[in-house]
Amino acid sequence: MSDTTNDTPRARLAAAQIRARKQDAGAPLVMITAYDAQHARIVESAGVDIILVGDSVGTTLLGYDSTTQVTLDDIIHHTRAARRGAPQTHIAADMPFGSYEVSDEQAVASAVRLIRDGMADSVKLEGGARMASQIRAITAAGIPVIGHIGLLPQTAAGSGGMRVRGRTVEEARAILADARAVSEAGAFLCVMEMIPAELAQRVTAALSIPTIGIGAGAGCDGQVLVITDLLGMDFAFSPRFLKRYAELEPAILEAVARYAADVRSGAFPAAEHGFSLPEAVARALESEERQ
Ligand code: KIV
């Protein structure tokens, strides 16, 4: 067993315990996406702190063109599956595009479904100051919220595309203001996507809640990566912030091609992959056929 795995059963971290990690200043928080029971089971065994059922499920697994096509039912379906695989890990469910922007009431109703039907422990939504009211309302309903600032994939197409945010004075100031708004509204964690490392470090120092970075440098309180990216499942996606820990796309391609070749050549299945008929049964069948 690798020394990176964790065999001892762990208690699921509550939002308050995750928030307290800011004060503890222990090891950085480890968050990873997972969308089904199998991956969730494995990442729980590896000892991650938080599983995020991200709306990235739309582009990574569901074949959608963008995360805006992901529905609340999609996220509930995948969160329930992840929960079955990882009963001992804090699971955060992403609030998909269109499920929280309209009003506080809509946001609370969607968050309730993610907790009750999806069995998540917390929810995440995109947007800083302009989502403060929704964060406040969901938190007041007793549901822990994770903010998400910097690059916001759900609305990026209408605001400059998938590029680094915070490289101008105005953008950097806006990101600091977003971070403060998210924290003051009651979020227990703040994800920062694709912002300069120095800015992420400033935000991290300014906030009393932990920050989780993706493309935001090492100065955050934790990191998140999309599981299919870190496993190397899609070589066409290669952003600068990604570190691949495995190269599964070519490994899977090679394995499936070998399987197909073996079936076509008759090399698979071999005798050891099948089940033999007891001799007495074979003899009985033969005598029946002779009659
Ligand atoms: O949907 C997702 O996977 C995310 C992470 C990139 C933070 O929001």
Coordinates of C-alpha atoms and ligand atoms in Angstrom, one line a residue:
M1 CA 0.0 0.0 0.0
S2 CA 1.4 3.4 -1.0
D3 CA 2.2 5.8 1.9
T4 CA -0.1 8.4 0.3
T5 CA -3.2 6.4 1.0
N6 CA -5.1 6.5 4.2
D7 CA -6.4 3.2 5.5
T8 CA -7.9 4.4 8.8
P9 CA -11.5 5.4 8.7
R10 CA -11.7 9.2 8.9
A11 CA -14.6 11.4 10.1
R12 CA -16.1 13.5 7.4
L13 CA -14.8 17.1 7.8
A14 CA -17.6 19.6 8.6
A15 CA -17.5 23.1 7.1
A16 CA -16.5 24.6 10.4
Q17 CA -13.5 22.3 10.7
I18 CA -12.4 23.2 7.2
R19 CA -12.8 26.9 8.0
A20 CA -10.7 26.4 11.2
R21 CA -7.8 25.1 9.1
K22 CA -7.1 28.8 8.4
Q23 CA -6.2 29.3 12.0
D24 CA -4.5 25.9 12.5
A25 CA -2.2 26.8 9.6
G26 CA -1.6 23.1 9.1
A27 CA -1.0 21.4 5.7
P28 CA -2.7 22.9 2.7
L29 CA -6.3 21.7 2.1
V30 CA -6.6 19.1 -0.7
M31 CA -9.7 19.4 -2.9
I32 CA -10.3 17.3 -6.1
T33 CA -13.3 16.9 -8.3
A34 CA -15.1 13.5 -8.6
Y35 CA -18.4 12.7 -10.2
D36 CA -19.1 9.1 -9.6
A37 CA -18.9 6.4 -6.9
Q38 CA -15.9 4.7 -8.3
H39 CA -13.7 7.8 -8.5
A40 CA -15.0 9.1 -5.2
R41 CA -14.2 5.8 -3.5
I42 CA -10.6 6.0 -4.8
V43 CA -10.0 9.7 -3.9
E44 CA -11.5 9.0 -0.4
S45 CA -9.0 6.2 0.0
A46 CA -6.2 8.6 -1.0
G47 CA -7.2 10.8 1.9
V48 CA -8.3 14.1 0.2
D49 CA -10.0 16.7 2.4
I50 CA -12.9 17.7 0.1
I51 CA -14.5 16.3 -3.0
L52 CA -16.0 18.8 -5.4
V53 CA -18.8 17.6 -7.7
G54 CA -18.0 20.4 -10.1
D55 CA -20.0 21.5 -13.0
S56 CA -16.9 20.6 -14.9
V57 CA -18.7 17.2 -15.1
G58 CA -20.5 18.7 -18.1
T59 CA -17.4 19.2 -20.2
T60 CA -15.3 16.3 -18.8
L61 CA -17.8 13.5 -18.7
L62 CA -21.1 14.5 -20.2
G63 CA -19.9 15.8 -23.6
Y64 CA -21.4 19.2 -23.2
D65 CA -19.8 22.2 -25.0
S66 CA -19.7 24.3 -21.9
T67 CA -20.6 24.1 -18.2
T68 CA -23.7 26.3 -18.9
Q69 CA -25.5 23.3 -20.2
V70 CA -25.2 21.4 -16.9
T71 CA -28.5 21.2 -15.0
L72 CA -29.3 21.0 -11.3
D73 CA -30.5 17.4 -11.8
D74 CA -27.2 16.5 -13.5
I75 CA -25.3 17.7 -10.4
I76 CA -27.7 16.0 -8.0
H77 CA -27.3 12.7 -9.9
H78 CA -23.5 12.9 -9.8
T79 CA -23.4 14.1 -6.2
R80 CA -25.5 11.2 -5.0
A81 CA -23.2 8.8 -6.8
A82 CA -20.1 10.4 -5.3
R83 CA -21.6 10.2 -1.9
R84 CA -22.2 6.5 -2.3
G85 CA -18.5 6.1 -3.0
A86 CA -17.2 8.5 -0.4
P87 CA -19.3 8.4 2.8
Q88 CA -16.5 9.8 4.9
T89 CA -15.4 12.8 2.8
H90 CA -16.8 16.3 2.8
I91 CA -18.6 16.7 -0.6
A92 CA -19.2 20.1 -2.1
A93 CA -21.8 20.3 -4.9
D94 CA -21.5 23.0 -7.6
M95 CA -24.5 25.1 -8.2
P96 CA -24.9 25.1 -12.0
F97 CA -25.6 28.1 -14.2
G98 CA -29.2 29.2 -13.9
S99 CA -29.8 27.6 -10.5
Y100 CA -29.0 30.6 -8.2
E101 CA -28.7 33.9 -10.1
V102 CA -32.4 34.9 -10.3
S103 CA -33.1 35.5 -6.6
D104 CA -32.1 34.5 -3.1
E105 CA -35.2 32.3 -3.0
Q106 CA -34.1 30.4 -6.1
A107 CA -30.6 30.1 -4.7
V108 CA -31.8 28.7 -1.4
A109 CA -34.2 26.3 -3.1
S110 CA -31.5 24.9 -5.4
A111 CA -29.0 24.6 -2.5
V112 CA -31.6 22.7 -0.4
R113 CA -32.0 20.2 -3.3
L114 CA -28.2 19.7 -3.5
I115 CA -28.1 18.9 0.2
R116 CA -31.3 16.9 0.6
D117 CA -31.4 15.1 -2.7
G118 CA -27.7 15.2 -3.6
M119 CA -26.6 14.4 -0.1
A120 CA -23.8 17.1 -0.3
D121 CA -22.3 18.7 2.7
S122 CA -21.9 22.2 1.1
V123 CA -22.5 24.1 -2.1
K124 CA -20.3 26.2 -4.3
L125 CA -21.4 29.1 -6.5
E126 CA -19.6 31.4 -8.9
G127 CA -19.4 35.2 -8.4
G128 CA -18.1 37.6 -5.8
A129 CA -19.8 40.8 -4.7
R130 CA -22.7 40.3 -7.1
M131 CA -23.6 37.0 -5.4
A132 CA -23.1 38.2 -1.8
S133 CA -26.9 38.3 -1.2
Q134 CA -27.3 34.7 -2.4
I135 CA -24.4 33.5 -0.3
R136 CA -25.9 35.2 2.8
A137 CA -29.3 33.7 2.1
I138 CA -28.0 30.1 1.6
T139 CA -25.8 30.4 4.7
A140 CA -28.8 31.8 6.7
A141 CA -30.7 28.6 5.6
G142 CA -28.0 26.6 7.4
I143 CA -26.2 25.5 4.3
P144 CA -22.4 26.0 4.1
V145 CA -21.3 27.9 1.0
I146 CA -18.0 28.0 -1.0
G147 CA -17.4 31.2 -3.0
H148 CA -15.7 31.1 -6.4
I149 CA -13.9 34.2 -7.7
G150 CA -11.4 35.2 -10.5
L151 CA -12.2 33.3 -13.7
L152 CA -15.8 32.3 -13.6
P153 CA -16.3 29.6 -16.3
Q154 CA -20.1 29.8 -16.3
T155 CA -20.1 33.5 -17.4
A156 CA -16.6 33.8 -18.9
A157 CA -17.8 33.8 -22.5
G158 CA -19.5 37.2 -21.9
S159 CA -16.6 38.7 -20.0
G160 CA -13.4 38.2 -21.9
G161 CA -13.2 34.4 -22.3
M162 CA -11.1 31.8 -20.5
R163 CA -8.2 34.1 -19.6
V164 CA -6.3 35.0 -16.4
R165 CA -8.1 37.6 -14.3
G166 CA -6.6 40.3 -12.1
R167 CA -3.7 41.5 -14.3
T168 CA -4.9 45.1 -14.3
V169 CA -5.2 47.4 -11.3
E170 CA -9.0 47.5 -11.8
E171 CA -9.4 43.7 -12.1
A172 CA -7.0 43.1 -9.1
R173 CA -9.0 45.5 -7.0
A174 CA -12.3 43.9 -8.0
I175 CA -11.0 40.5 -7.1
L176 CA -9.9 41.7 -3.7
A177 CA -13.4 43.2 -3.2
D178 CA -15.1 40.0 -4.4
A179 CA -13.0 38.0 -1.9
R180 CA -14.0 40.2 1.0
A181 CA -17.7 40.2 -0.1
V182 CA -17.7 36.4 -0.3
S183 CA -16.2 36.1 3.1
E184 CA -18.3 38.8 4.8
A185 CA -21.5 37.1 3.3
G186 CA -20.7 34.0 5.3
A187 CA -18.8 31.6 2.9
F188 CA -16.5 29.2 4.7
L189 CA -14.1 28.7 1.8
C190 CA -13.2 30.7 -1.3
V191 CA -12.1 29.1 -4.6
M192 CA -9.9 31.4 -6.8
E193 CA -9.5 30.4 -10.4
M194 CA -6.7 31.6 -12.7
I195 CA -5.5 34.7 -11.0
P196 CA -1.8 35.8 -10.6
A197 CA 0.0 34.1 -7.7
E198 CA 0.9 37.4 -6.0
L199 CA -2.7 38.5 -6.0
A200 CA -3.9 35.2 -4.7
Q201 CA -1.4 35.5 -1.9
R202 CA -2.7 39.0 -1.0
V203 CA -6.3 37.7 -1.0
T204 CA -5.3 34.7 1.2
A205 CA -3.6 37.1 3.7
A206 CA -6.7 39.4 3.7
L207 CA -9.3 36.7 4.3
S208 CA -10.2 35.0 7.6
I209 CA -11.5 31.9 5.6
P210 CA -9.3 29.5 3.7
T211 CA -8.7 30.0 0.0
I212 CA -8.4 27.2 -2.6
G213 CA -6.5 27.9 -5.8
I214 CA -6.7 26.5 -9.3
G215 CA -4.2 28.3 -11.4
A216 CA -3.6 30.7 -8.5
G217 CA -0.2 29.7 -7.3
A218 CA 1.2 28.2 -4.1
G219 CA 0.2 31.0 -1.7
C220 CA -3.4 29.7 -1.2
D221 CA -4.6 27.7 1.8
G222 CA -5.3 24.7 -0.5
Q223 CA -5.5 23.5 -4.1
V224 CA -8.1 21.9 -6.4
L225 CA -7.7 20.1 -9.6
V226 CA -10.2 18.4 -11.9
I227 CA -9.7 14.6 -11.6
T228 CA -9.8 13.8 -15.3
D229 CA -7.2 16.5 -15.9
L230 CA -4.7 15.3 -13.3
L231 CA -5.2 11.7 -14.4
G232 CA -4.3 12.7 -18.0
M233 CA -7.6 11.6 -19.5
D234 CA -7.7 14.4 -22.1
F235 CA -4.5 15.3 -23.8
A236 CA -6.2 18.0 -25.8
F237 CA -6.7 20.0 -22.6
S238 CA -3.3 21.3 -21.3
P239 CA -3.6 24.6 -19.4
R240 CA -0.4 26.0 -17.8
F241 CA -1.8 25.4 -14.3
L242 CA -2.3 21.7 -14.8
K243 CA 0.1 19.1 -13.4
R244 CA -0.7 15.6 -14.7
Y245 CA -0.1 12.8 -12.2
A246 CA -0.9 10.0 -14.7
E247 CA -1.3 9.6 -18.4
L248 CA -4.5 7.5 -18.6
E249 CA -5.7 8.6 -22.1
P250 CA -2.9 6.7 -24.0
A251 CA -3.0 3.9 -21.4
I252 CA -6.8 3.4 -22.0
L253 CA -6.4 3.7 -25.7
E254 CA -3.7 1.1 -25.8
A255 CA -5.6 -1.3 -23.5
V256 CA -8.8 -1.1 -25.5
A257 CA -7.0 -1.5 -28.8
R258 CA -5.3 -4.6 -27.5
Y259 CA -8.6 -6.0 -26.3
A260 CA -10.2 -5.4 -29.7
A261 CA -7.2 -7.0 -31.4
D262 CA -7.4 -10.1 -29.1
V263 CA -11.2 -10.5 -29.7
R264 CA -10.7 -10.3 -33.4
S265 CA -7.8 -12.7 -33.5
G266 CA -9.4 -15.2 -31.1
A267 CA -6.7 -14.7 -28.4
F268 CA -9.4 -13.6 -25.9
P269 CA -11.1 -15.2 -24.2
A270 CA -8.7 -18.1 -23.4
A271 CA -9.7 -21.2 -21.5
E272 CA -8.8 -19.6 -18.1
H273 CA -11.3 -16.8 -18.7
G274 CA -14.3 -19.3 -19.0
F275 CA -16.2 -21.8 -16.9
S276 CA -16.1 -25.5 -17.6
L277 CA -19.2 -27.8 -17.7
P278 CA -19.0 -30.7 -15.2
E279 CA -18.3 -33.9 -17.0
A280 CA -21.5 -35.6 -15.7
V281 CA -23.6 -32.8 -17.1
A282 CA -21.8 -33.0 -20.5
R283 CA -22.4 -36.8 -20.6
A284 CA -26.1 -36.3 -19.7
L285 CA -26.6 -33.8 -22.4
E286 CA -24.8 -36.0 -25.0
S287 CA -27.0 -39.0 -24.1
E288 CA -30.1 -36.8 -24.4
E289 CA -29.0 -35.7 -27.9
R290 CA -28.4 -39.3 -29.0
Q291 CA -32.0 -40.3 -28.1
Ligands
KIV1 O1 -16.4 22.7 -11.8 C1 -15.3 22.6 -11.3 O2 -14.6 21.6 -11.5 C2 -14.7 23.8 -10.6 C3 -13.3 23.8 -10.2 C4 -12.4 24.0 -11.4 C5 -13.0 24.7 -9.1 O3 -15.4 24.7 -10.4

